[in-house]
PDB file of C-alpha atoms in Angstrom:
ATOM      1  CA  UNK B   1       1.173  40.768  -7.013  1.00 76.00           C
ATOM      2  CA  UNK B   2       2.140  36.206  -6.987  1.00 81.00           C
ATOM      3  CA  UNK B   3       0.513  34.809  -9.050  1.00 87.00           C
ATOM      4  CA  UNK B   4       0.431  30.709 -10.202  1.00 92.00           C
ATOM      5  CA  UNK B   5      -0.855  30.749 -13.858  1.00 94.00           C
ATOM      6  CA  UNK B   6      -1.248  27.670 -15.417  1.00 95.00           C
ATOM      7  CA  UNK B   7      -3.066  26.767 -19.467  1.00 83.00           C
ATOM      8  CA  UNK B   8      -6.670  27.880 -18.416  1.00 75.00           C
ATOM      9  CA  UNK B   9      -7.742  25.583 -21.232  1.00 83.00           C
ATOM     10  CA  UNK B  10      -8.278  22.299 -21.217  1.00 92.00           C
ATOM     11  CA  UNK B  11      -6.016  20.203 -23.443  1.00 96.00           C
ATOM     12  CA  UNK B  12      -7.259  17.129 -25.381  1.00 96.00           C
ATOM     13  CA  UNK B  13      -4.694  14.549 -26.823  1.00 96.00           C
ATOM     14  CA  UNK B  14      -4.554  11.625 -28.246  1.00 97.00           C
ATOM     15  CA  UNK B  15      -3.995   8.341 -26.649  1.00 98.00           C
ATOM     16  CA  UNK B  16      -0.642   7.679 -26.418  1.00 98.00           C
ATOM     17  CA  UNK B  17       1.236  11.264 -27.337  1.00 98.00           C
ATOM     18  CA  UNK B  18       2.620  12.991 -24.697  1.00 98.00           C
ATOM     19  CA  UNK B  19       0.882  15.757 -23.121  1.00 97.00           C
ATOM     20  CA  UNK B  20       3.094  18.680 -22.063  1.00 97.00           C
ATOM     21  CA  UNK B  21       1.479  21.231 -18.830  1.00 97.00           C
ATOM     22  CA  UNK B  22       2.395  24.897 -18.029  1.00 97.00           C
ATOM     23  CA  UNK B  23       2.978  26.159 -14.809  1.00 96.00           C
ATOM     24  CA  UNK B  24       3.852  29.456 -14.837  1.00 96.00           C
ATOM     25  CA  UNK B  25       4.298  31.668 -11.632  1.00 94.00           C
ATOM     26  CA  UNK B  26       5.320  35.356 -10.563  1.00 90.00           C
ATOM     27  CA  UNK B  27       6.689  36.996  -7.332  1.00 87.00           C
ATOM     28  CA  UNK B  28       7.188  33.485  -5.791  1.00 85.00           C
ATOM     29  CA  UNK B  29      10.954  32.285  -5.155  1.00 81.00           C
ATOM     30  CA  UNK B  30       9.703  28.609  -4.381  1.00 82.00           C
ATOM     31  CA  UNK B  31      12.477  26.605  -3.146  1.00 78.00           C
ATOM     32  CA  UNK B  32      10.666  23.856  -5.005  1.00 85.00           C
ATOM     33  CA  UNK B  33       7.395  23.030  -6.847  1.00 90.00           C
ATOM     34  CA  UNK B  34       4.744  19.831  -6.823  1.00 94.00           C
ATOM     35  CA  UNK B  35       1.968  18.802  -9.216  1.00 97.00           C
ATOM     36  CA  UNK B  36      -0.994  17.473  -8.034  1.00 98.00           C
ATOM     37  CA  UNK B  37      -3.737  15.234 -10.066  1.00 98.00           C
ATOM     38  CA  UNK B  38      -7.377  15.974  -9.132  1.00 98.00           C
ATOM     39  CA  UNK B  39     -10.364  13.838 -10.374  1.00 97.00           C
ATOM     40  CA  UNK B  40     -13.840  15.697  -9.922  1.00 95.00           C
ATOM     41  CA  UNK B  41     -15.126  15.967  -6.643  1.00 93.00           C
ATOM     42  CA  UNK B  42     -11.995  14.154  -5.190  1.00 95.00           C
ATOM     43  CA  UNK B  43      -8.863  15.420  -3.159  1.00 97.00           C
ATOM     44  CA  UNK B  44      -6.093  16.621  -4.955  1.00 98.00           C
ATOM     45  CA  UNK B  45      -3.185  13.722  -5.152  1.00 97.00           C
ATOM     46  CA  UNK B  46       0.041  14.259  -5.352  1.00 96.00           C
ATOM     47  CA  UNK B  47       2.971  13.267  -7.963  1.00 97.00           C
ATOM     48  CA  UNK B  48       6.037  14.632  -8.351  1.00 95.00           C
ATOM     49  CA  UNK B  49       7.729  17.159  -6.416  1.00 93.00           C
ATOM     50  CA  UNK B  50      11.138  18.750  -7.572  1.00 93.00           C
ATOM     51  CA  UNK B  51      13.728  21.348  -5.817  1.00 89.00           C
ATOM     52  CA  UNK B  52      14.847  24.581  -7.107  1.00 87.00           C
ATOM     53  CA  UNK B  53      18.431  22.719  -7.380  1.00 89.00           C
ATOM     54  CA  UNK B  54      17.084  19.837  -9.994  1.00 91.00           C
ATOM     55  CA  UNK B  55      16.217  20.999 -13.378  1.00 87.00           C
ATOM     56  CA  UNK B  56      14.476  17.594 -14.143  1.00 95.00           C
ATOM     57  CA  UNK B  57      12.614  14.815 -11.605  1.00 96.00           C
ATOM     58  CA  UNK B  58      10.896  11.541 -13.473  1.00 96.00           C
ATOM     59  CA  UNK B  59       8.821   8.870 -11.977  1.00 95.00           C
ATOM     60  CA  UNK B  60       7.586   6.224 -14.842  1.00 96.00           C
ATOM     61  CA  UNK B  61       5.612   7.305 -17.007  1.00 98.00           C
ATOM     62  CA  UNK B  62       5.410  11.448 -15.818  1.00 98.00           C
ATOM     63  CA  UNK B  63       8.389  14.146 -15.793  1.00 98.00           C
ATOM     64  CA  UNK B  64       8.787  17.735 -14.443  1.00 98.00           C
ATOM     65  CA  UNK B  65      11.350  20.361 -15.523  1.00 96.00           C
ATOM     66  CA  UNK B  66      11.833  23.496 -12.957  1.00 94.00           C
ATOM     67  CA  UNK B  67      13.304  26.338 -14.713  1.00 92.00           C
ATOM     68  CA  UNK B  68      13.907  29.337 -11.387  1.00 90.00           C
ATOM     69  CA  UNK B  69      15.033  31.252 -14.577  1.00 92.00           C
ATOM     70  CA  UNK B  70      12.120  31.221 -16.006  1.00 93.00           C
ATOM     71  CA  UNK B  71       9.663  30.721 -12.918  1.00 93.00           C
ATOM     72  CA  UNK B  72       8.254  27.853 -14.797  1.00 94.00           C
ATOM     73  CA  UNK B  73       7.335  24.693 -14.401  1.00 95.00           C
ATOM     74  CA  UNK B  74       6.707  21.738 -17.604  1.00 97.00           C
ATOM     75  CA  UNK B  75       4.305  18.898 -16.346  1.00 97.00           C
ATOM     76  CA  UNK B  76       4.987  15.650 -18.753  1.00 98.00           C
ATOM     77  CA  UNK B  77       2.904  12.720 -19.289  1.00 98.00           C
ATOM     78  CA  UNK B  78       3.989  10.562 -21.836  1.00 98.00           C
ATOM     79  CA  UNK B  79       2.351   7.487 -23.119  1.00 98.00           C
ATOM     80  CA  UNK B  80      -0.937   8.933 -22.254  1.00 98.00           C
ATOM     81  CA  UNK B  81      -3.895   6.997 -21.507  1.00 98.00           C
ATOM     82  CA  UNK B  82      -7.447   7.738 -21.223  1.00 98.00           C
ATOM     83  CA  UNK B  83      -7.263   6.974 -17.248  1.00 98.00           C
ATOM     84  CA  UNK B  84      -4.729   9.945 -17.239  1.00 98.00           C
ATOM     85  CA  UNK B  85      -7.704  12.116 -18.127  1.00 98.00           C
ATOM     86  CA  UNK B  86      -7.938  14.943 -14.790  1.00 98.00           C
ATOM     87  CA  UNK B  87      -6.884  18.259 -13.540  1.00 97.00           C
ATOM     88  CA  UNK B  88      -3.339  18.665 -12.956  1.00 98.00           C
ATOM     89  CA  UNK B  89      -2.704  21.534 -10.690  1.00 98.00           C
ATOM     90  CA  UNK B  90       0.925  23.145  -9.987  1.00 97.00           C
ATOM     91  CA  UNK B  91       1.592  24.250  -6.183  1.00 95.00           C
ATOM     92  CA  UNK B  92       4.452  25.901  -4.488  1.00 91.00           C
ATOM     93  CA  UNK B  93       5.045  26.784  -0.926  1.00 83.00           C
ATOM     94  CA  UNK B  94       5.878  30.486  -1.163  1.00 78.00           C
ATOM     95  CA  UNK B  95       8.941  30.587   0.596  1.00 67.00           C
ATOM     96  CA  UNK B  96       9.460  29.426   3.987  1.00 61.00           C
ATOM     97  CA  UNK B  97       5.669  28.957   4.952  1.00 61.00           C
ATOM     98  CA  UNK B  98       4.347  25.341   4.207  1.00 78.00           C
ATOM     99  CA  UNK B  99       0.997  26.205   3.524  1.00 88.00           C
ATOM    100  CA  UNK B 100       0.932  25.411  -0.543  1.00 91.00           C
ATOM    101  CA  UNK B 101      -0.187  27.707  -3.027  1.00 93.00           C
ATOM    102  CA  UNK B 102      -2.051  26.856  -5.999  1.00 95.00           C
ATOM    103  CA  UNK B 103      -2.495  27.383  -9.550  1.00 96.00           C
ATOM    104  CA  UNK B 104      -6.186  26.746 -11.033  1.00 95.00           C
ATOM    105  CA  UNK B 105      -5.098  23.331 -12.842  1.00 96.00           C
ATOM    106  CA  UNK B 106      -5.169  22.633 -16.556  1.00 97.00           C
ATOM    107  CA  UNK B 107      -7.582  20.081 -17.710  1.00 97.00           C
ATOM    108  CA  UNK B 108      -6.246  16.782 -19.750  1.00 97.00           C
ATOM    109  CA  UNK B 109      -8.415  14.914 -21.857  1.00 97.00           C
ATOM    110  CA  UNK B 110      -6.644  11.321 -23.634  1.00 98.00           C
ATOM    111  CA  UNK B 111      -9.150  10.997 -26.035  1.00 97.00           C
ATOM    112  CA  UNK B 112      -8.382   6.839 -27.738  1.00 94.00           C
TER     113      UNK B 112
ATOM    114  CA  UNK W   1      -2.244   2.556   2.597  1.00 81.00           C
ATOM    115  CA  UNK W   2      -2.976   5.345   5.083  1.00 86.00           C
ATOM    116  CA  UNK W   3      -5.584   8.147   4.297  1.00 94.00           C
ATOM    117  CA  UNK W   4      -7.193  11.133   5.459  1.00 97.00           C
ATOM    118  CA  UNK W   5     -10.428  10.464   5.894  1.00 97.00           C
ATOM    119  CA  UNK W   6     -13.499  13.210   5.856  1.00 98.00           C
ATOM    120  CA  UNK W   7     -16.746  13.330   7.231  1.00 97.00           C
ATOM    121  CA  UNK W   8     -19.887  14.164   6.222  1.00 97.00           C
ATOM    122  CA  UNK W   9     -19.373  13.521   2.454  1.00 97.00           C
ATOM    123  CA  UNK W  10     -22.154  16.370   2.135  1.00 98.00           C
ATOM    124  CA  UNK W  11     -23.076  18.924   4.501  1.00 98.00           C
ATOM    125  CA  UNK W  12     -26.145  20.822   3.846  1.00 98.00           C
ATOM    126  CA  UNK W  13     -26.931  23.907   6.201  1.00 98.00           C
ATOM    127  CA  UNK W  14     -28.834  26.816   6.442  1.00 98.00           C
ATOM    128  CA  UNK W  15     -27.846  30.138   6.212  1.00 98.00           C
ATOM    129  CA  UNK W  16     -26.485  31.135   9.813  1.00 98.00           C
ATOM    130  CA  UNK W  17     -26.166  27.649  10.952  1.00 98.00           C
ATOM    131  CA  UNK W  18     -23.050  26.714  12.464  1.00 98.00           C
ATOM    132  CA  UNK W  19     -21.256  23.805  10.883  1.00 98.00           C
ATOM    133  CA  UNK W  20     -18.379  21.979  11.975  1.00 98.00           C
ATOM    134  CA  UNK W  21     -16.296  19.615   9.864  1.00 98.00           C
ATOM    135  CA  UNK W  22     -14.103  16.375  10.729  1.00 98.00           C
ATOM    136  CA  UNK W  23     -11.658  14.821   9.657  1.00 98.00           C
ATOM    137  CA  UNK W  24      -9.136  12.489  11.127  1.00 97.00           C
ATOM    138  CA  UNK W  25      -5.402  13.022   9.523  1.00 96.00           C
ATOM    139  CA  UNK W  26      -2.675  10.503   9.000  1.00 94.00           C
ATOM    140  CA  UNK W  27      -1.278   9.178  12.128  1.00 91.00           C
ATOM    141  CA  UNK W  28       2.098   9.989  12.742  1.00 89.00           C
ATOM    142  CA  UNK W  29       1.570  13.363  10.537  1.00 92.00           C
ATOM    143  CA  UNK W  30       2.726  16.775  12.196  1.00 90.00           C
ATOM    144  CA  UNK W  31       1.067  19.540  10.487  1.00 92.00           C
ATOM    145  CA  UNK W  32      -2.713  19.423   9.836  1.00 95.00           C
ATOM    146  CA  UNK W  33      -4.579  21.935   7.156  1.00 96.00           C
ATOM    147  CA  UNK W  34      -7.586  22.901   5.873  1.00 98.00           C
ATOM    148  CA  UNK W  35      -8.050  24.250   1.975  1.00 98.00           C
ATOM    149  CA  UNK W  36     -11.053  25.278   0.461  1.00 98.00           C
ATOM    150  CA  UNK W  37     -12.343  24.932  -3.100  1.00 98.00           C
ATOM    151  CA  UNK W  38     -15.663  27.300  -4.741  1.00 97.00           C
ATOM    152  CA  UNK W  39     -16.622  25.737  -7.616  1.00 94.00           C
ATOM    153  CA  UNK W  40     -15.096  25.432 -10.629  1.00 91.00           C
ATOM    154  CA  UNK W  41     -12.056  28.155  -8.581  1.00 94.00           C
ATOM    155  CA  UNK W  42      -8.649  26.935  -7.529  1.00 95.00           C
ATOM    156  CA  UNK W  43      -7.916  25.249  -4.177  1.00 97.00           C
ATOM    157  CA  UNK W  44      -6.958  27.985  -1.626  1.00 97.00           C
ATOM    158  CA  UNK W  45      -5.171  28.143   1.611  1.00 96.00           C
ATOM    159  CA  UNK W  46      -7.378  28.161   5.059  1.00 97.00           C
ATOM    160  CA  UNK W  47      -5.115  27.568   7.713  1.00 96.00           C
ATOM    161  CA  UNK W  48      -2.635  25.462   9.154  1.00 94.00           C
ATOM    162  CA  UNK W  49      -2.090  23.562  12.487  1.00 94.00           C
ATOM    163  CA  UNK W  50       0.838  22.473  14.238  1.00 91.00           C
ATOM    164  CA  UNK W  51       1.816  22.091  17.818  1.00 89.00           C
ATOM    165  CA  UNK W  52      -1.943  22.056  19.300  1.00 91.00           C
ATOM    166  CA  UNK W  53      -1.849  26.143  17.069  1.00 93.00           C
ATOM    167  CA  UNK W  54      -2.411  27.250  14.274  1.00 95.00           C
ATOM    168  CA  UNK W  55       0.839  28.371  12.619  1.00 91.00           C
ATOM    169  CA  UNK W  56      -0.723  30.391   9.531  1.00 92.00           C
ATOM    170  CA  UNK W  57      -4.009  31.288   8.354  1.00 94.00           C
ATOM    171  CA  UNK W  58      -5.313  33.182   5.188  1.00 94.00           C
ATOM    172  CA  UNK W  59      -7.792  36.199   5.160  1.00 95.00           C
ATOM    173  CA  UNK W  60     -10.564  34.047   4.814  1.00 95.00           C
ATOM    174  CA  UNK W  61     -10.028  33.150   8.157  1.00 97.00           C
ATOM    175  CA  UNK W  62     -11.946  35.184   9.823  1.00 95.00           C
ATOM    176  CA  UNK W  63     -13.552  35.262  13.018  1.00 96.00           C
ATOM    177  CA  UNK W  64     -16.310  32.394  11.988  1.00 97.00           C
ATOM    178  CA  UNK W  65     -13.639  30.160  11.525  1.00 98.00           C
ATOM    179  CA  UNK W  66     -11.677  27.998  14.100  1.00 98.00           C
ATOM    180  CA  UNK W  67      -9.912  24.647  14.172  1.00 97.00           C
ATOM    181  CA  UNK W  68      -9.509  22.188  16.697  1.00 95.00           C
ATOM    182  CA  UNK W  69      -7.503  18.792  17.267  1.00 93.00           C
ATOM    183  CA  UNK W  70     -10.096  17.606  20.292  1.00 87.00           C
ATOM    184  CA  UNK W  71      -8.467  14.671  20.806  1.00 87.00           C
ATOM    185  CA  UNK W  72      -5.008  13.146  19.198  1.00 79.00           C
ATOM    186  CA  UNK W  73      -6.680  11.637  16.142  1.00 88.00           C
ATOM    187  CA  UNK W  74      -9.390  14.102  15.024  1.00 94.00           C
ATOM    188  CA  UNK W  75      -9.040  17.783  13.533  1.00 97.00           C
ATOM    189  CA  UNK W  76     -12.383  19.847  12.709  1.00 98.00           C
ATOM    190  CA  UNK W  77     -13.088  23.563  10.740  1.00 98.00           C
ATOM    191  CA  UNK W  78     -15.778  25.293  12.388  1.00 98.00           C
ATOM    192  CA  UNK W  79     -17.874  27.218  11.119  1.00 98.00           C
ATOM    193  CA  UNK W  80     -20.261  29.458  13.801  1.00 97.00           C
ATOM    194  CA  UNK W  81     -22.493  31.472  11.176  1.00 96.00           C
ATOM    195  CA  UNK W  82     -22.475  29.884   7.656  1.00 98.00           C
ATOM    196  CA  UNK W  83     -23.118  32.610   4.727  1.00 97.00           C
ATOM    197  CA  UNK W  84     -23.945  31.254   1.300  1.00 98.00           C
ATOM    198  CA  UNK W  85     -20.374  32.134  -0.029  1.00 97.00           C
ATOM    199  CA  UNK W  86     -19.100  29.950   2.094  1.00 98.00           C
ATOM    200  CA  UNK W  87     -20.851  27.328   0.380  1.00 98.00           C
ATOM    201  CA  UNK W  88     -17.362  24.472  -0.998  1.00 98.00           C
ATOM    202  CA  UNK W  89     -15.614  21.711  -0.948  1.00 98.00           C
ATOM    203  CA  UNK W  90     -13.333  21.292   2.302  1.00 98.00           C
ATOM    204  CA  UNK W  91     -10.691  19.214   2.150  1.00 98.00           C
ATOM    205  CA  UNK W  92      -8.629  18.518   5.116  1.00 98.00           C
ATOM    206  CA  UNK W  93      -4.669  17.860   4.444  1.00 97.00           C
ATOM    207  CA  UNK W  94      -1.776  16.398   6.791  1.00 95.00           C
ATOM    208  CA  UNK W  95       2.003  16.094   6.197  1.00 92.00           C
ATOM    209  CA  UNK W  96       4.530  14.564   8.071  1.00 88.00           C
ATOM    210  CA  UNK W  97       6.831  17.230   8.257  1.00 77.00           C
ATOM    211  CA  UNK W  98       7.021  20.625   7.951  1.00 67.00           C
ATOM    212  CA  UNK W  99       9.881  20.883   5.540  1.00 67.00           C
ATOM    213  CA  UNK W 100      10.237  19.097   2.135  1.00 70.00           C
ATOM    214  CA  UNK W 101       7.408  16.502   1.788  1.00 79.00           C
ATOM    215  CA  UNK W 102       4.321  16.251  -0.017  1.00 89.00           C
ATOM    216  CA  UNK W 103       0.367  16.702   1.338  1.00 93.00           C
ATOM    217  CA  UNK W 104      -1.951  14.050   1.839  1.00 96.00           C
ATOM    218  CA  UNK W 105      -5.139  15.474   0.868  1.00 97.00           C
ATOM    219  CA  UNK W 106      -8.783  14.259   2.123  1.00 98.00           C
ATOM    220  CA  UNK W 107     -11.546  13.539   0.023  1.00 97.00           C
ATOM    221  CA  UNK W 108     -13.303  16.646   0.945  1.00 98.00           C
ATOM    222  CA  UNK W 109     -16.764  17.270   2.374  1.00 98.00           C
ATOM    223  CA  UNK W 110     -18.814  19.746   0.260  1.00 98.00           C
ATOM    224  CA  UNK W 111     -20.676  22.474   1.815  1.00 98.00           C
ATOM    225  CA  UNK W 112     -24.097  23.686   0.857  1.00 98.00           C
ATOM    226  CA  UNK W 113     -25.138  26.955   2.826  1.00 98.00           C
ATOM    227  CA  UNK W 114     -28.439  27.692   1.433  1.00 98.00           C
TER     228      UNK W 114
END
């Protein structure tokens, strides 16, 4: 069956460290993958998109990698800040359709 | 900055009643969506809408659900006879294009069915 899996446990890190979140998928062949941030009680907010032919994408303190062989994307936040505390969602388009399929998200807590 | 607007922010309704959730997508966007998120669970796709018709719908989107774009700016989700299990956050989203590109989500309507 098709699955998108993200670390279900919360990730707790110290301010200033790099947070690394994982997204694994099975039985999908997405042309691209997206990452969103979701704060409690709010809608998802787009962060980054990476295409299947891109190994890595950066935006300010954010970096995303996409390995279509491993079927995995990694999302990094460098020099993390308490304001980065949120749930981060991985989402993909299941081949040819424009809907988004979301992972369950990983909650990140950055402690001062 | 343009944004997707949803009303109401919170709706409480009795089981069996009809509800209409309203959304104003970003004005130059062409693709519109409804997603829902049951408390503590993942965001789930309900329906996509393009060129005044449904382009795709999920198994959740049964005959009790309908969508409409009545006037070129609003996009509505109607649930005809609500059930307890319809309690969730409902998010409207829009995209400028159907291919590559980000989705812009509204802040959601929290629907509570009692």
